[in-house]
Amino acid sequence: MTEFSFACTGVRADRFAAGPTLVFRLRVTASGDTPVHALALRCQIRIEPARRGYASAEADGLTDLFGERSRWGSTLQPVQFAQVPLMVQGFTGETETDLVVPCTYDLDIAATRYLDALGHGEVPLLMLFSGTAFTGAGGFRVEPVPWDREAAFRMPVATWREMVEQHFPGCGWIRLPRDTMDALLAYRSRHALPSWEATVRALLADSGDPDPPARDPFRALTGTTGRTDP
C-alpha cells in the first residue's frame, strides 16, 4: 500500500480569475518508488480559529460568529472554508501542484465573515485529503487515500485581502432578498437618487443616524465596508 503525505508550501491570489480565487501550492509525497499514474483527490479546508490570537477590534468583529470573548472556550469551533476536487498528474516519489479554490465575499457566509474581521497576521487552516490513487508499474492498481491525510497551513491575512481588493476594490458586498431589493429600488427611483451609495446614505439620514464616513457608507449596516449591486 502506497502511503501519501501532503504539505502546503504557499498561497497566492489569482489575478486572472473571473472571480475571487486563491491558489494553494501543494507538495504531494508517495512512499517507495512505485509510479503514481494519477491521484483523484477530495480536499476539504477548514479554518481553525482557536489556533491564533485576536486584537480587540477583531474580537468585536467576531461577536456574531462566536459570541463574547468570555465564551470562546466553547464556541471557537472550526469553520468550513472550502471543499474542492483535485486531479494530480502522474509522478514518482514527490510532486507539486496547484489547488485552485474559488472564494466568495458574501458576508452571509461564516468563513467570509471570519476572514473579513481579521486585520493582520495569519489564518490557521487545516487541509484534509482523501480520494483514490492509481499506482503500479507495468499496469495499475487502485488504492484509497484515507481521510486522515492532512496538512496545516497559516495563510497570510494580507493574501485574502489582496484577493478581495482585486475584485471589490475599496468596496464590499452584501446580499439582499428580492423583496428588499425591490423596495430599495423603488425608494431610489422615487427620490431620483444617482447611486446605491446615495440611496443608503439617504436612508441613514432619514433614520437620524449621523452620516457615515465617505469611504465606509455601509459600515452601519454590515459592520464592514461594502456596496450593494442590482
PDB file of C-alpha atoms in Angstrom:
ATOM      1  CA  MET A   1       0.000   0.000   0.000  1.00  0.00           C
ATOM      2  CA  THR A   2       1.383   3.398  -1.008  1.00  0.00           C
ATOM      3  CA  GLU A   3       1.471   5.997   1.768  1.00  0.00           C
ATOM      4  CA  PHE A   4       0.750   9.590   0.797  1.00  0.00           C
ATOM      5  CA  SER A   5       1.582  12.771   2.664  1.00  0.00           C
ATOM      6  CA  PHE A   6       0.708  16.373   1.868  1.00  0.00           C
ATOM      7  CA  ALA A   7       2.155  19.792   2.661  1.00  0.00           C
ATOM      8  CA  CYS A   8       1.072  23.282   1.646  1.00  0.00           C
ATOM      9  CA  THR A   9       4.045  25.447   0.713  1.00  0.00           C
ATOM     10  CA  GLY A  10       2.341  28.734  -0.197  1.00  0.00           C
ATOM     11  CA  VAL A  11      -0.727  30.577  -1.413  1.00  0.00           C
ATOM     12  CA  ARG A  12      -1.406  33.416  -3.827  1.00  0.00           C
ATOM     13  CA  ALA A  13      -4.363  35.381  -5.134  1.00  0.00           C
ATOM     14  CA  ASP A  14      -5.150  34.536  -8.769  1.00  0.00           C
ATOM     15  CA  ARG A  15      -5.046  37.885 -10.578  1.00  0.00           C
ATOM     16  CA  PHE A  16      -6.571  36.482 -13.775  1.00  0.00           C
ATOM     17  CA  ALA A  17      -9.550  34.583 -12.351  1.00  0.00           C
ATOM     18  CA  ALA A  18     -13.072  35.730 -13.209  1.00  0.00           C
ATOM     19  CA  GLY A  19     -13.994  35.747  -9.506  1.00  0.00           C
ATOM     20  CA  PRO A  20     -12.144  35.784  -6.174  1.00  0.00           C
ATOM     21  CA  THR A  21      -9.784  32.799  -6.233  1.00  0.00           C
ATOM     22  CA  LEU A  22      -6.918  31.551  -4.086  1.00  0.00           C
ATOM     23  CA  VAL A  23      -4.261  29.175  -5.420  1.00  0.00           C
ATOM     24  CA  PHE A  24      -2.558  26.964  -2.820  1.00  0.00           C
ATOM     25  CA  ARG A  25       0.720  25.250  -3.714  1.00  0.00           C
ATOM     26  CA  LEU A  26       0.746  21.625  -2.559  1.00  0.00           C
ATOM     27  CA  ARG A  27       3.596  19.161  -2.229  1.00  0.00           C
ATOM     28  CA  VAL A  28       2.476  15.520  -2.539  1.00  0.00           C
ATOM     29  CA  THR A  29       4.803  12.710  -1.461  1.00  0.00           C
ATOM     30  CA  ALA A  30       4.319   8.993  -2.175  1.00  0.00           C
ATOM     31  CA  SER A  31       6.253   6.330  -0.303  1.00  0.00           C
ATOM     32  CA  GLY A  32       8.538   3.940  -2.162  1.00  0.00           C
ATOM     33  CA  ASP A  33       9.431   4.104  -5.841  1.00  0.00           C
ATOM     34  CA  THR A  34       6.174   2.778  -7.317  1.00  0.00           C
ATOM     35  CA  PRO A  35       4.864   5.115 -10.056  1.00  0.00           C
ATOM     36  CA  VAL A  36       1.683   7.018  -9.293  1.00  0.00           C
ATOM     37  CA  HIS A  37      -0.289   7.362 -12.520  1.00  0.00           C
ATOM     38  CA  ALA A  38      -2.846   9.792 -11.084  1.00  0.00           C
ATOM     39  CA  LEU A  39      -4.477  10.967  -7.867  1.00  0.00           C
ATOM     40  CA  ALA A  40      -8.166  11.872  -7.719  1.00  0.00           C
ATOM     41  CA  LEU A  41      -8.475  13.864  -4.501  1.00  0.00           C
ATOM     42  CA  ARG A  42     -11.195  15.468  -2.433  1.00  0.00           C
ATOM     43  CA  CYS A  43      -9.806  18.415  -0.492  1.00  0.00           C
ATOM     44  CA  GLN A  44     -11.607  19.941   2.475  1.00  0.00           C
ATOM     45  CA  ILE A  45     -10.246  23.146   4.002  1.00  0.00           C
ATOM     46  CA  ARG A  46     -11.230  24.294   7.486  1.00  0.00           C
ATOM     47  CA  ILE A  47     -10.426  27.418   9.439  1.00  0.00           C
ATOM     48  CA  GLU A  48      -9.256  26.642  12.976  1.00  0.00           C
ATOM     49  CA  PRO A  49      -9.908  29.926  14.824  1.00  0.00           C
ATOM     50  CA  ALA A  50      -8.641  28.655  18.195  1.00  0.00           C
ATOM     51  CA  ARG A  51      -5.096  28.486  16.806  1.00  0.00           C
ATOM     52  CA  ARG A  52      -4.459  32.260  16.785  1.00  0.00           C
ATOM     53  CA  GLY A  53      -4.941  35.315  18.988  1.00  0.00           C
ATOM     54  CA  TYR A  54      -7.199  38.296  18.295  1.00  0.00           C
ATOM     55  CA  ALA A  55      -6.954  42.036  18.854  1.00  0.00           C
ATOM     56  CA  SER A  56      -9.889  43.829  20.482  1.00  0.00           C
ATOM     57  CA  ALA A  57     -11.209  45.163  17.160  1.00  0.00           C
ATOM     58  CA  GLU A  58     -11.030  41.679  15.643  1.00  0.00           C
ATOM     59  CA  ALA A  59     -12.862  40.175  18.616  1.00  0.00           C
ATOM     60  CA  ASP A  60     -15.638  42.758  18.190  1.00  0.00           C
ATOM     61  CA  GLY A  61     -15.995  41.734  14.546  1.00  0.00           C
ATOM     62  CA  LEU A  62     -16.267  38.065  15.515  1.00  0.00           C
ATOM     63  CA  THR A  63     -19.021  38.500  18.101  1.00  0.00           C
ATOM     64  CA  ASP A  64     -21.749  37.459  15.654  1.00  0.00           C
ATOM     65  CA  LEU A  65     -19.921  34.201  14.944  1.00  0.00           C
ATOM     66  CA  PHE A  66     -18.568  33.172  18.343  1.00  0.00           C
ATOM     67  CA  GLY A  67     -20.295  35.361  20.923  1.00  0.00           C
ATOM     68  CA  GLU A  68     -18.481  37.331  23.611  1.00  0.00           C
ATOM     69  CA  ARG A  69     -14.807  36.577  24.176  1.00  0.00           C
ATOM     70  CA  SER A  70     -15.628  35.080  27.582  1.00  0.00           C
ATOM     71  CA  ARG A  71     -17.453  32.226  25.804  1.00  0.00           C
ATOM     72  CA  TRP A  72     -14.747  31.430  23.274  1.00  0.00           C
ATOM     73  CA  GLY A  73     -13.519  28.429  25.199  1.00  0.00           C
ATOM     74  CA  SER A  74     -16.579  26.540  23.937  1.00  0.00           C
ATOM     75  CA  THR A  75     -17.665  28.488  20.838  1.00  0.00           C
ATOM     76  CA  LEU A  76     -14.383  28.868  18.918  1.00  0.00           C
ATOM     77  CA  GLN A  77     -15.080  25.842  16.723  1.00  0.00           C
ATOM     78  CA  PRO A  78     -13.684  25.083  13.214  1.00  0.00           C
ATOM     79  CA  VAL A  79     -15.319  26.898  10.291  1.00  0.00           C
ATOM     80  CA  GLN A  80     -15.748  25.275   6.890  1.00  0.00           C
ATOM     81  CA  PHE A  81     -13.821  27.240   4.249  1.00  0.00           C
ATOM     82  CA  ALA A  82     -13.942  25.181   1.049  1.00  0.00           C
ATOM     83  CA  GLN A  83     -14.304  21.718  -0.440  1.00  0.00           C
ATOM     84  CA  VAL A  84     -12.793  21.222  -3.885  1.00  0.00           C
ATOM     85  CA  PRO A  85     -11.699  18.319  -6.123  1.00  0.00           C
ATOM     86  CA  LEU A  86      -8.153  17.971  -7.417  1.00  0.00           C
ATOM     87  CA  MET A  87      -6.580  15.759 -10.083  1.00  0.00           C
ATOM     88  CA  VAL A  88      -2.839  15.249  -9.658  1.00  0.00           C
ATOM     89  CA  GLN A  89      -0.870  14.102 -12.688  1.00  0.00           C
ATOM     90  CA  GLY A  90       1.443  11.104 -12.623  1.00  0.00           C
ATOM     91  CA  PHE A  91       4.678  11.192 -10.632  1.00  0.00           C
ATOM     92  CA  THR A  92       7.117   9.045  -8.718  1.00  0.00           C
ATOM     93  CA  GLY A  93       8.239   9.981  -5.227  1.00  0.00           C
ATOM     94  CA  GLU A  94       7.196  13.610  -4.978  1.00  0.00           C
ATOM     95  CA  THR A  95       5.460  16.321  -6.983  1.00  0.00           C
ATOM     96  CA  GLU A  96       3.995  19.788  -6.588  1.00  0.00           C
ATOM     97  CA  THR A  97       0.660  21.015  -7.889  1.00  0.00           C
ATOM     98  CA  ASP A  98      -1.785  23.915  -7.564  1.00  0.00           C
ATOM     99  CA  LEU A  99      -5.024  23.644  -5.607  1.00  0.00           C
ATOM    100  CA  VAL A 100      -7.421  26.245  -7.024  1.00  0.00           C
ATOM    101  CA  VAL A 101     -10.051  27.411  -4.506  1.00  0.00           C
ATOM    102  CA  PRO A 102     -12.883  29.702  -5.671  1.00  0.00           C
ATOM    103  CA  CYS A 103     -13.938  32.078  -2.883  1.00  0.00           C
ATOM    104  CA  THR A 104     -16.805  34.427  -2.123  1.00  0.00           C
ATOM    105  CA  TYR A 105     -17.165  37.833  -0.488  1.00  0.00           C
ATOM    106  CA  ASP A 106     -20.719  37.109   0.615  1.00  0.00           C
ATOM    107  CA  LEU A 107     -20.821  38.218   4.251  1.00  0.00           C
ATOM    108  CA  ASP A 108     -23.665  35.781   4.954  1.00  0.00           C
ATOM    109  CA  ILE A 109     -21.029  33.019   4.723  1.00  0.00           C
ATOM    110  CA  ALA A 110     -19.379  32.241   8.068  1.00  0.00           C
ATOM    111  CA  ALA A 111     -15.861  31.841   6.627  1.00  0.00           C
ATOM    112  CA  THR A 112     -16.100  35.198   4.829  1.00  0.00           C
ATOM    113  CA  ARG A 113     -17.331  36.969   7.955  1.00  0.00           C
ATOM    114  CA  TYR A 114     -14.448  35.456   9.914  1.00  0.00           C
ATOM    115  CA  LEU A 115     -11.829  36.493   7.362  1.00  0.00           C
ATOM    116  CA  ASP A 116     -13.277  39.971   6.939  1.00  0.00           C
ATOM    117  CA  ALA A 117     -12.961  40.566  10.691  1.00  0.00           C
ATOM    118  CA  LEU A 118      -9.207  39.921  10.718  1.00  0.00           C
ATOM    119  CA  GLY A 119      -6.900  42.897  10.430  1.00  0.00           C
ATOM    120  CA  HIS A 120      -3.468  41.279  10.333  1.00  0.00           C
ATOM    121  CA  GLY A 121      -1.492  38.106  10.955  1.00  0.00           C
ATOM    122  CA  GLU A 122      -2.344  34.679   9.611  1.00  0.00           C
ATOM    123  CA  VAL A 123      -5.368  32.454   9.133  1.00  0.00           C
ATOM    124  CA  PRO A 124      -4.870  28.950  10.634  1.00  0.00           C
ATOM    125  CA  LEU A 125      -6.089  26.410   8.089  1.00  0.00           C
ATOM    126  CA  LEU A 126      -6.341  22.629   8.162  1.00  0.00           C
ATOM    127  CA  MET A 127      -6.471  20.786   4.831  1.00  0.00           C
ATOM    128  CA  LEU A 128      -7.975  17.296   4.803  1.00  0.00           C
ATOM    129  CA  PHE A 129      -7.383  14.961   1.868  1.00  0.00           C
ATOM    130  CA  SER A 130      -8.999  11.754   0.682  1.00  0.00           C
ATOM    131  CA  GLY A 131      -9.629  10.084  -2.653  1.00  0.00           C
ATOM    132  CA  THR A 132      -8.280   7.433  -4.980  1.00  0.00           C
ATOM    133  CA  ALA A 133      -4.762   6.698  -6.205  1.00  0.00           C
ATOM    134  CA  PHE A 134      -3.920   4.831  -9.402  1.00  0.00           C
ATOM    135  CA  THR A 135      -0.486   3.263  -8.945  1.00  0.00           C
ATOM    136  CA  GLY A 136       1.723   0.443 -10.153  1.00  0.00           C
ATOM    137  CA  ALA A 137       4.466  -0.454 -12.598  1.00  0.00           C
ATOM    138  CA  GLY A 138       3.545  -2.304 -15.772  1.00  0.00           C
ATOM    139  CA  GLY A 139      -0.161  -1.693 -15.215  1.00  0.00           C
ATOM    140  CA  PHE A 140      -2.056  -0.087 -12.390  1.00  0.00           C
ATOM    141  CA  ARG A 141      -3.919  -0.810  -9.210  1.00  0.00           C
ATOM    142  CA  VAL A 142      -6.465   1.294  -7.346  1.00  0.00           C
ATOM    143  CA  GLU A 143      -5.687   2.376  -3.779  1.00  0.00           C
ATOM    144  CA  PRO A 144      -7.605   4.603  -1.356  1.00  0.00           C
ATOM    145  CA  VAL A 145      -6.234   7.832   0.057  1.00  0.00           C
ATOM    146  CA  PRO A 146      -7.658   7.793   3.625  1.00  0.00           C
ATOM    147  CA  TRP A 147      -9.297  10.758   5.350  1.00  0.00           C
ATOM    148  CA  ASP A 148      -6.531  11.015   7.939  1.00  0.00           C
ATOM    149  CA  ARG A 149      -4.215  12.661   5.392  1.00  0.00           C
ATOM    150  CA  GLU A 150      -3.951  16.330   6.353  1.00  0.00           C
ATOM    151  CA  ALA A 151      -1.765  19.427   6.209  1.00  0.00           C
ATOM    152  CA  ALA A 152      -1.770  22.517   8.425  1.00  0.00           C
ATOM    153  CA  PHE A 153      -1.083  25.901   6.844  1.00  0.00           C
ATOM    154  CA  ARG A 154      -1.121  29.504   8.031  1.00  0.00           C
ATOM    155  CA  MET A 155      -2.427  31.753   5.259  1.00  0.00           C
ATOM    156  CA  PRO A 156      -1.451  35.436   5.483  1.00  0.00           C
ATOM    157  CA  VAL A 157      -4.466  37.677   6.014  1.00  0.00           C
ATOM    158  CA  ALA A 158      -2.829  40.035   3.505  1.00  0.00           C
ATOM    159  CA  THR A 159      -3.254  37.417   0.758  1.00  0.00           C
ATOM    160  CA  TRP A 160      -7.004  37.204   1.409  1.00  0.00           C
ATOM    161  CA  ARG A 161      -7.309  41.000   1.386  1.00  0.00           C
ATOM    162  CA  GLU A 162      -5.300  41.230  -1.835  1.00  0.00           C
ATOM    163  CA  MET A 163      -7.710  38.782  -3.482  1.00  0.00           C
ATOM    164  CA  VAL A 164     -10.770  40.737  -2.304  1.00  0.00           C
ATOM    165  CA  GLU A 165      -9.266  44.047  -3.424  1.00  0.00           C
ATOM    166  CA  GLN A 166      -8.706  42.679  -6.923  1.00  0.00           C
ATOM    167  CA  HIS A 167     -12.440  42.071  -7.399  1.00  0.00           C
ATOM    168  CA  PHE A 168     -14.050  44.557  -4.963  1.00  0.00           C
ATOM    169  CA  PRO A 169     -11.588  47.486  -4.916  1.00  0.00           C
ATOM    170  CA  GLY A 170     -12.321  49.710  -1.955  1.00  0.00           C
ATOM    171  CA  CYS A 171     -15.743  48.095  -1.545  1.00  0.00           C
ATOM    172  CA  GLY A 172     -17.606  45.154  -0.087  1.00  0.00           C
ATOM    173  CA  TRP A 173     -20.671  43.127  -0.958  1.00  0.00           C
ATOM    174  CA  ILE A 174     -23.982  42.401   0.735  1.00  0.00           C
ATOM    175  CA  ARG A 175     -26.806  40.123  -0.404  1.00  0.00           C
ATOM    176  CA  LEU A 176     -30.436  41.190  -0.030  1.00  0.00           C
ATOM    177  CA  PRO A 177     -33.716  39.273  -0.521  1.00  0.00           C
ATOM    178  CA  ARG A 178     -35.566  40.108  -3.730  1.00  0.00           C
ATOM    179  CA  ASP A 179     -38.456  41.910  -1.967  1.00  0.00           C
ATOM    180  CA  THR A 180     -36.000  44.072  -0.011  1.00  0.00           C
ATOM    181  CA  MET A 181     -34.084  44.828  -3.195  1.00  0.00           C
ATOM    182  CA  ASP A 182     -37.310  45.794  -4.981  1.00  0.00           C
ATOM    183  CA  ALA A 183     -38.286  48.121  -2.118  1.00  0.00           C
ATOM    184  CA  LEU A 184     -34.814  49.688  -2.160  1.00  0.00           C
ATOM    185  CA  LEU A 185     -35.003  50.194  -5.918  1.00  0.00           C
ATOM    186  CA  ALA A 186     -38.451  51.801  -5.601  1.00  0.00           C
ATOM    187  CA  TYR A 187     -37.110  54.170  -2.910  1.00  0.00           C
ATOM    188  CA  ARG A 188     -34.176  55.080  -5.149  1.00  0.00           C
ATOM    189  CA  SER A 189     -36.493  55.772  -8.090  1.00  0.00           C
ATOM    190  CA  ARG A 190     -38.951  57.881  -6.055  1.00  0.00           C
ATOM    191  CA  HIS A 191     -36.168  60.096  -4.781  1.00  0.00           C
ATOM    192  CA  ALA A 192     -34.200  60.159  -8.081  1.00  0.00           C
ATOM    193  CA  LEU A 193     -31.035  59.084  -6.297  1.00  0.00           C
ATOM    194  CA  PRO A 194     -27.989  58.612  -8.564  1.00  0.00           C
ATOM    195  CA  SER A 195     -26.435  55.516  -6.938  1.00  0.00           C
ATOM    196  CA  TRP A 196     -26.908  52.768  -4.377  1.00  0.00           C
ATOM    197  CA  GLU A 197     -24.469  54.558  -2.093  1.00  0.00           C
ATOM    198  CA  ALA A 198     -26.625  57.703  -2.220  1.00  0.00           C
ATOM    199  CA  THR A 199     -29.711  55.558  -1.545  1.00  0.00           C
ATOM    200  CA  VAL A 200     -28.270  54.016   1.604  1.00  0.00           C
ATOM    201  CA  ARG A 201     -26.950  57.392   2.761  1.00  0.00           C
ATOM    202  CA  ALA A 202     -30.455  58.852   2.353  1.00  0.00           C
ATOM    203  CA  LEU A 203     -31.952  56.002   4.379  1.00  0.00           C
ATOM    204  CA  LEU A 204     -29.387  56.527   7.123  1.00  0.00           C
ATOM    205  CA  ALA A 205     -30.168  60.245   7.148  1.00  0.00           C
ATOM    206  CA  ASP A 206     -33.906  59.505   7.400  1.00  0.00           C
ATOM    207  CA  SER A 207     -33.226  57.209  10.360  1.00  0.00           C
ATOM    208  CA  GLY A 208     -31.496  60.014  12.220  1.00  0.00           C
ATOM    209  CA  ASP A 209     -28.086  58.312  12.209  1.00  0.00           C
ATOM    210  CA  PRO A 210     -25.080  60.552  11.519  1.00  0.00           C
ATOM    211  CA  ASP A 211     -23.594  60.419   8.064  1.00  0.00           C
ATOM    212  CA  PRO A 212     -21.019  57.590   7.732  1.00  0.00           C
ATOM    213  CA  PRO A 213     -17.522  58.425   6.537  1.00  0.00           C
ATOM    214  CA  ALA A 214     -17.328  58.825   2.766  1.00  0.00           C
ATOM    215  CA  ARG A 215     -15.198  55.692   2.384  1.00  0.00           C
ATOM    216  CA  ASP A 216     -17.442  53.484   4.545  1.00  0.00           C
ATOM    217  CA  PRO A 217     -21.100  54.113   3.599  1.00  0.00           C
ATOM    218  CA  PHE A 218     -22.169  50.610   4.605  1.00  0.00           C
ATOM    219  CA  ARG A 219     -20.380  50.167   7.918  1.00  0.00           C
ATOM    220  CA  ALA A 220     -23.537  50.937   9.901  1.00  0.00           C
ATOM    221  CA  LEU A 221     -25.393  48.216   8.010  1.00  0.00           C
ATOM    222  CA  THR A 222     -22.849  45.449   7.689  1.00  0.00           C
ATOM    223  CA  GLY A 223     -20.010  46.134  10.111  1.00  0.00           C
ATOM    224  CA  THR A 224     -17.649  46.401   7.126  1.00  0.00           C
ATOM    225  CA  THR A 225     -17.138  48.432   4.013  1.00  0.00           C
ATOM    226  CA  GLY A 226     -19.467  47.473   1.232  1.00  0.00           C
ATOM    227  CA  ARG A 227     -21.711  48.166  -1.684  1.00  0.00           C
ATOM    228  CA  THR A 228     -24.942  46.622  -2.905  1.00  0.00           C
ATOM    229  CA  ASP A 229     -25.348  45.703  -6.536  1.00  0.00           C
ATOM    230  CA  PRO A 230     -28.583  45.415  -8.523  1.00  0.00           C
TER     231      PRO A 230
END
